[in-house]
PDB file of C-alpha atoms in Angstrom:
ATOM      1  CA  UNK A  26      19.815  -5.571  15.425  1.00 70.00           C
ATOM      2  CA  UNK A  27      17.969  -8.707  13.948  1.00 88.00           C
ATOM      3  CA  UNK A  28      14.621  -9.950  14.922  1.00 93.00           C
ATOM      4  CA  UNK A  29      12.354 -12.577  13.827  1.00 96.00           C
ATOM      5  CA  UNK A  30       9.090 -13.924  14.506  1.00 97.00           C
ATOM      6  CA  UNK A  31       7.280 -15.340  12.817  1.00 97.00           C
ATOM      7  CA  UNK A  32       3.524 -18.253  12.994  1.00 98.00           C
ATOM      8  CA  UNK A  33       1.520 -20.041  10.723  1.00 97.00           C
ATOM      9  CA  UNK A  34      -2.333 -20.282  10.726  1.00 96.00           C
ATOM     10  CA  UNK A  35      -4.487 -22.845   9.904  1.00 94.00           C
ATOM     11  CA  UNK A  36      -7.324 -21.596   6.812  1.00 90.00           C
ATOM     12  CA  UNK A  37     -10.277 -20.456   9.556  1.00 90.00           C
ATOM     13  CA  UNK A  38     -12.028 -17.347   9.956  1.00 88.00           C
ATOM     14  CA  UNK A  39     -10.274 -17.043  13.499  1.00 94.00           C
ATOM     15  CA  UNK A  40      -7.054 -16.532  12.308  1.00 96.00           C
ATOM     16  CA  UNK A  41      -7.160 -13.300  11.317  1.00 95.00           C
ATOM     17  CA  UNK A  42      -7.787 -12.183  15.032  1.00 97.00           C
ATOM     18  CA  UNK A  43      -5.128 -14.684  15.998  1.00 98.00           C
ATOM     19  CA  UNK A  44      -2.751 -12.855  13.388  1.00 98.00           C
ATOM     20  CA  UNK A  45      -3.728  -9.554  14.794  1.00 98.00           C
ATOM     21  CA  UNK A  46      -2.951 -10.508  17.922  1.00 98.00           C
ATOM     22  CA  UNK A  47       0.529 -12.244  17.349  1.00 98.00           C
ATOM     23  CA  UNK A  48       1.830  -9.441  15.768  1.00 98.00           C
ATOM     24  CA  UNK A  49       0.135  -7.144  18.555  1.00 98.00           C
ATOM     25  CA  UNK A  50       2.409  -9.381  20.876  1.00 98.00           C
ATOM     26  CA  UNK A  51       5.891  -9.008  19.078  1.00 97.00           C
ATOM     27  CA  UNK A  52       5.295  -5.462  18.280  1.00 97.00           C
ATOM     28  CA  UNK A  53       5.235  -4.923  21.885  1.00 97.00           C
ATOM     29  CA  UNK A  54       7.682  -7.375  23.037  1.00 96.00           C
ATOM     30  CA  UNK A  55      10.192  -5.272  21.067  1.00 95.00           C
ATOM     31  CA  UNK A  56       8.881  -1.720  22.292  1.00 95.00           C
ATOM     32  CA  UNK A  57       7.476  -0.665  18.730  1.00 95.00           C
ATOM     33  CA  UNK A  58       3.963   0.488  20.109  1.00 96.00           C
ATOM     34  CA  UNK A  59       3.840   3.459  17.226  1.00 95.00           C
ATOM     35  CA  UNK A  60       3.737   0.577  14.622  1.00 97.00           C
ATOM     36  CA  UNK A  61       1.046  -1.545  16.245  1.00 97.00           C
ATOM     37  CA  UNK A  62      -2.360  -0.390  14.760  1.00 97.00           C
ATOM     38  CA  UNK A  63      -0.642   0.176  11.072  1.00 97.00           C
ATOM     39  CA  UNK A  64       0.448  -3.168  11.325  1.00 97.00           C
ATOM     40  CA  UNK A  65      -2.353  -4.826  12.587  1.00 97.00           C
ATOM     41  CA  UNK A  66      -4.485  -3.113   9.883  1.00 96.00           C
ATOM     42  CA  UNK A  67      -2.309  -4.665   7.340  1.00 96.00           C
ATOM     43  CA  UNK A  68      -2.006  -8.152   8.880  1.00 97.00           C
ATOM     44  CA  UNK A  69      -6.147  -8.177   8.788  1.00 95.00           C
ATOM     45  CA  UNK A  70      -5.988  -7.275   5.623  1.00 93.00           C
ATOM     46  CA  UNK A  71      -3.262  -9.528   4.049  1.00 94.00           C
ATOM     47  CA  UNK A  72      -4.759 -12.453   5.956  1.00 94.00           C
ATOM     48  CA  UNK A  73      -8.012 -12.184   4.952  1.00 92.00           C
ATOM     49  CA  UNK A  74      -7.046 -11.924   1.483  1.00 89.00           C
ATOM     50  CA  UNK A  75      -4.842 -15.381   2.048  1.00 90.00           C
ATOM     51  CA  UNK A  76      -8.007 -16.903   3.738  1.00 88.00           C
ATOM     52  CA  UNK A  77     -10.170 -15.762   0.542  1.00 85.00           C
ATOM     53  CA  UNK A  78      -7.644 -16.039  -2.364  1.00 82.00           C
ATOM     54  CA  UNK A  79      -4.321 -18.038  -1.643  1.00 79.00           C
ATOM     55  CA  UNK A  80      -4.942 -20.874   0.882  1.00 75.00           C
ATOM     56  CA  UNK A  81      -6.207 -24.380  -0.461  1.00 77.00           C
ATOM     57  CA  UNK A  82      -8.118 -25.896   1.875  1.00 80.00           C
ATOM     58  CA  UNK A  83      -6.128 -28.012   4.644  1.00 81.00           C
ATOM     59  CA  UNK A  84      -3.566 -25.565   3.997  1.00 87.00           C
ATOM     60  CA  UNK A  85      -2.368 -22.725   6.152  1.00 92.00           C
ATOM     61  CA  UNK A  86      -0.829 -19.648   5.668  1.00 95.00           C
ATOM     62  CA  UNK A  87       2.417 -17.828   7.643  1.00 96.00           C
ATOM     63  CA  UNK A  88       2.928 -14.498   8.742  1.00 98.00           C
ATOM     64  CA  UNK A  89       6.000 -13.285   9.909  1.00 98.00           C
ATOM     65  CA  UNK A  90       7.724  -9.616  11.495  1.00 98.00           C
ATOM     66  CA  UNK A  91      11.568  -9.037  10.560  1.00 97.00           C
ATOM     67  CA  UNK A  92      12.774  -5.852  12.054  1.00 96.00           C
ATOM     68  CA  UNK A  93      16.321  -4.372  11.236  1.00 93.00           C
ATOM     69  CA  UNK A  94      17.726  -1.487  11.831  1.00 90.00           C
ATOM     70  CA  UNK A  95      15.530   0.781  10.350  1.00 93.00           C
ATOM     71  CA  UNK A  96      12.571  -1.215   8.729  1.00 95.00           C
ATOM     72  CA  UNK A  97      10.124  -3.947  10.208  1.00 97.00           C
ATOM     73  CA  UNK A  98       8.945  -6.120   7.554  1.00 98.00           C
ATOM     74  CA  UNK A  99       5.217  -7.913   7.594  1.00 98.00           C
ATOM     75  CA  UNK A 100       5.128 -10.839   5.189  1.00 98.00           C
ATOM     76  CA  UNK A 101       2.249 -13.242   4.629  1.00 96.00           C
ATOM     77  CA  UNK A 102       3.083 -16.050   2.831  1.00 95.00           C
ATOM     78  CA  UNK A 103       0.720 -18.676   1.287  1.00 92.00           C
ATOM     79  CA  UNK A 104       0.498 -21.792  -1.248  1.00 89.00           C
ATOM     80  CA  UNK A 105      -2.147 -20.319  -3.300  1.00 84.00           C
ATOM     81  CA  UNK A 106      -2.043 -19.310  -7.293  1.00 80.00           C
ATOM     82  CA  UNK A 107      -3.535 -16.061  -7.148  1.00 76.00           C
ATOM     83  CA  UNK A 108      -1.942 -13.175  -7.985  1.00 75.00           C
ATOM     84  CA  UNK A 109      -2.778 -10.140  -5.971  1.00 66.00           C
ATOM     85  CA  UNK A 110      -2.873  -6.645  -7.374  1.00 64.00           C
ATOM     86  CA  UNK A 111      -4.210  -3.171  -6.316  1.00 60.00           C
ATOM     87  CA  UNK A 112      -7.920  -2.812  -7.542  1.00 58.00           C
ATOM     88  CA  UNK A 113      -9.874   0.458  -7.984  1.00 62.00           C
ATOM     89  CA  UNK A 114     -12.893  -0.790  -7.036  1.00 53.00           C
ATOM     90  CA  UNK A 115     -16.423   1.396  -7.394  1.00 53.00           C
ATOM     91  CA  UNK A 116     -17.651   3.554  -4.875  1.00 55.00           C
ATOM     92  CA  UNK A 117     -20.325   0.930  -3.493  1.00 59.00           C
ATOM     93  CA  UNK A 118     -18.200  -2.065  -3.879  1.00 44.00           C
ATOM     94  CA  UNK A 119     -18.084  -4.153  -0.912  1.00 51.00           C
ATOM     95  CA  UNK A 120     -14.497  -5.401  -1.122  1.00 52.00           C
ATOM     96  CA  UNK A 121     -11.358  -4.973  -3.427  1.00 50.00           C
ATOM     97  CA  UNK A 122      -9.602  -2.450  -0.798  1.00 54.00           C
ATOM     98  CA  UNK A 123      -7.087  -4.249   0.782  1.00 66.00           C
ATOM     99  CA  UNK A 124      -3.903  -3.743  -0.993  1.00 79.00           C
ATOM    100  CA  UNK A 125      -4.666  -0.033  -1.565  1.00 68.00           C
ATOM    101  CA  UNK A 126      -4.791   0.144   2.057  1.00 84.00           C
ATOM    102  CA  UNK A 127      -1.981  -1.929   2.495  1.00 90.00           C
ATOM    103  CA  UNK A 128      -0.070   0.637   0.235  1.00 85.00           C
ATOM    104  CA  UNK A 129      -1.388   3.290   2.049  1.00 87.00           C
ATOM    105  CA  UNK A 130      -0.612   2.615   5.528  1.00 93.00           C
ATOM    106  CA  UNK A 131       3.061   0.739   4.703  1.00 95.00           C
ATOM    107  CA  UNK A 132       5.896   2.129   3.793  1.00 96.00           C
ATOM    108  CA  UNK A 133       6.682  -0.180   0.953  1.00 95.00           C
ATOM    109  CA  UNK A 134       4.723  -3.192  -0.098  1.00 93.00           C
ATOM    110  CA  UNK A 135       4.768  -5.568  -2.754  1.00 93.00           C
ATOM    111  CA  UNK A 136       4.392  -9.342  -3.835  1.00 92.00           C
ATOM    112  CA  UNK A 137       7.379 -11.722  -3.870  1.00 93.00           C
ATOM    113  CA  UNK A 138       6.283 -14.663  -6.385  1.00 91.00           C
ATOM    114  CA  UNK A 139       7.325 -18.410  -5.471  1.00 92.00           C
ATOM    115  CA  UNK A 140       7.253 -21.496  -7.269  1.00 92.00           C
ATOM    116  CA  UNK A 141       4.505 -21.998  -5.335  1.00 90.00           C
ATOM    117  CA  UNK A 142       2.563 -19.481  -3.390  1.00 90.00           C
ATOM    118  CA  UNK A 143       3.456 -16.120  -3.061  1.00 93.00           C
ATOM    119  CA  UNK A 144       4.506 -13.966  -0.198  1.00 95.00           C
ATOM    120  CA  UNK A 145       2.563 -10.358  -0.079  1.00 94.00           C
ATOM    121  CA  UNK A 146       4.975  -7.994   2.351  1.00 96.00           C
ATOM    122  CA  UNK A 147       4.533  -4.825   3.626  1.00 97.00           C
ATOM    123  CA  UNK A 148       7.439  -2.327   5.239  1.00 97.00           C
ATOM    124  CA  UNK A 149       7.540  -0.164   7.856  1.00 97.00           C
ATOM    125  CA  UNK A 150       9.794   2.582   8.611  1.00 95.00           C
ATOM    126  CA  UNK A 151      10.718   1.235  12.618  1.00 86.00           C
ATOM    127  CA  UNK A 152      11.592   5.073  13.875  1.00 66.00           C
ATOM    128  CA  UNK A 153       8.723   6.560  12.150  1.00 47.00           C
ATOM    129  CA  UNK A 154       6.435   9.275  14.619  1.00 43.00           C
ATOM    130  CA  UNK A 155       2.984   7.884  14.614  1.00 45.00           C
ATOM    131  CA  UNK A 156       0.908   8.783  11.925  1.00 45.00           C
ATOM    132  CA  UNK A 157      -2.283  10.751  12.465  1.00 42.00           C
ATOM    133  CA  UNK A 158      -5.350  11.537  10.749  1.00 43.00           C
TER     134      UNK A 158
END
């Protein structure tokens, strides 16, 4: 089995809700309710990080869920030049966390480089219990 779903957003605060709540939608739509808060934790914070560091303005940026057999995939894509790494940022820092969460929550993650842009993925194990604290 082979789904895929995928939206683009336009560079404004609201789409990071709107993001959440696509991939709320398909997540549900194909019965994975285990991998709905995981993923919506990662979709804020690969969005946001789009919003802040890859989209020019007028631009937009795509998300999109694959699911296979055993894996879902979250990618956000965008047109910007940054390059995004894991940070270690201090204690009182306000921001800098997002891709050690990412890593934290997804199964796999990393950064697929384009000729322009970059896509920042995450992977999820599809028959994985639900995680808890």
């Amino acid at each position: 089995m082979h789904l895929s779903e995928q939206r683009r957003f336009p560079r404004r605060r609201t789409s990071v809700g709107a993001s959440r709540d696509f991939v709320t939608g398909v997540l549900v739509d194909w019965g994975l309710h285990a991998l709905v808060e995981d993923i919506r934790l990662c979709v804020s914070e690969l969005a946001t990080n789009a919003l802040l560091h890859g989209v020019p303005p007028g631009r937009e940026f795509h998300v999109g869920l694959h699911r296979g057999t055993e894996l879902v995939r979250l990618s956000v894509r965008d047109s910007g030049p940054a390059r995004p790494r894991v940070q270690s940022p201090d204690v009182d820092a306000c921001s800098g966390r997002g891709l050690h969460l990412v890593s934290g929550v997804a199964d796999d993650f990393g950064v697929d480089h384009h000729i322009v842009g970059k896509t920042v993925w995450a992977a999820f194990k599809s028959h994985a219990a639900p995680r808890t604290p």
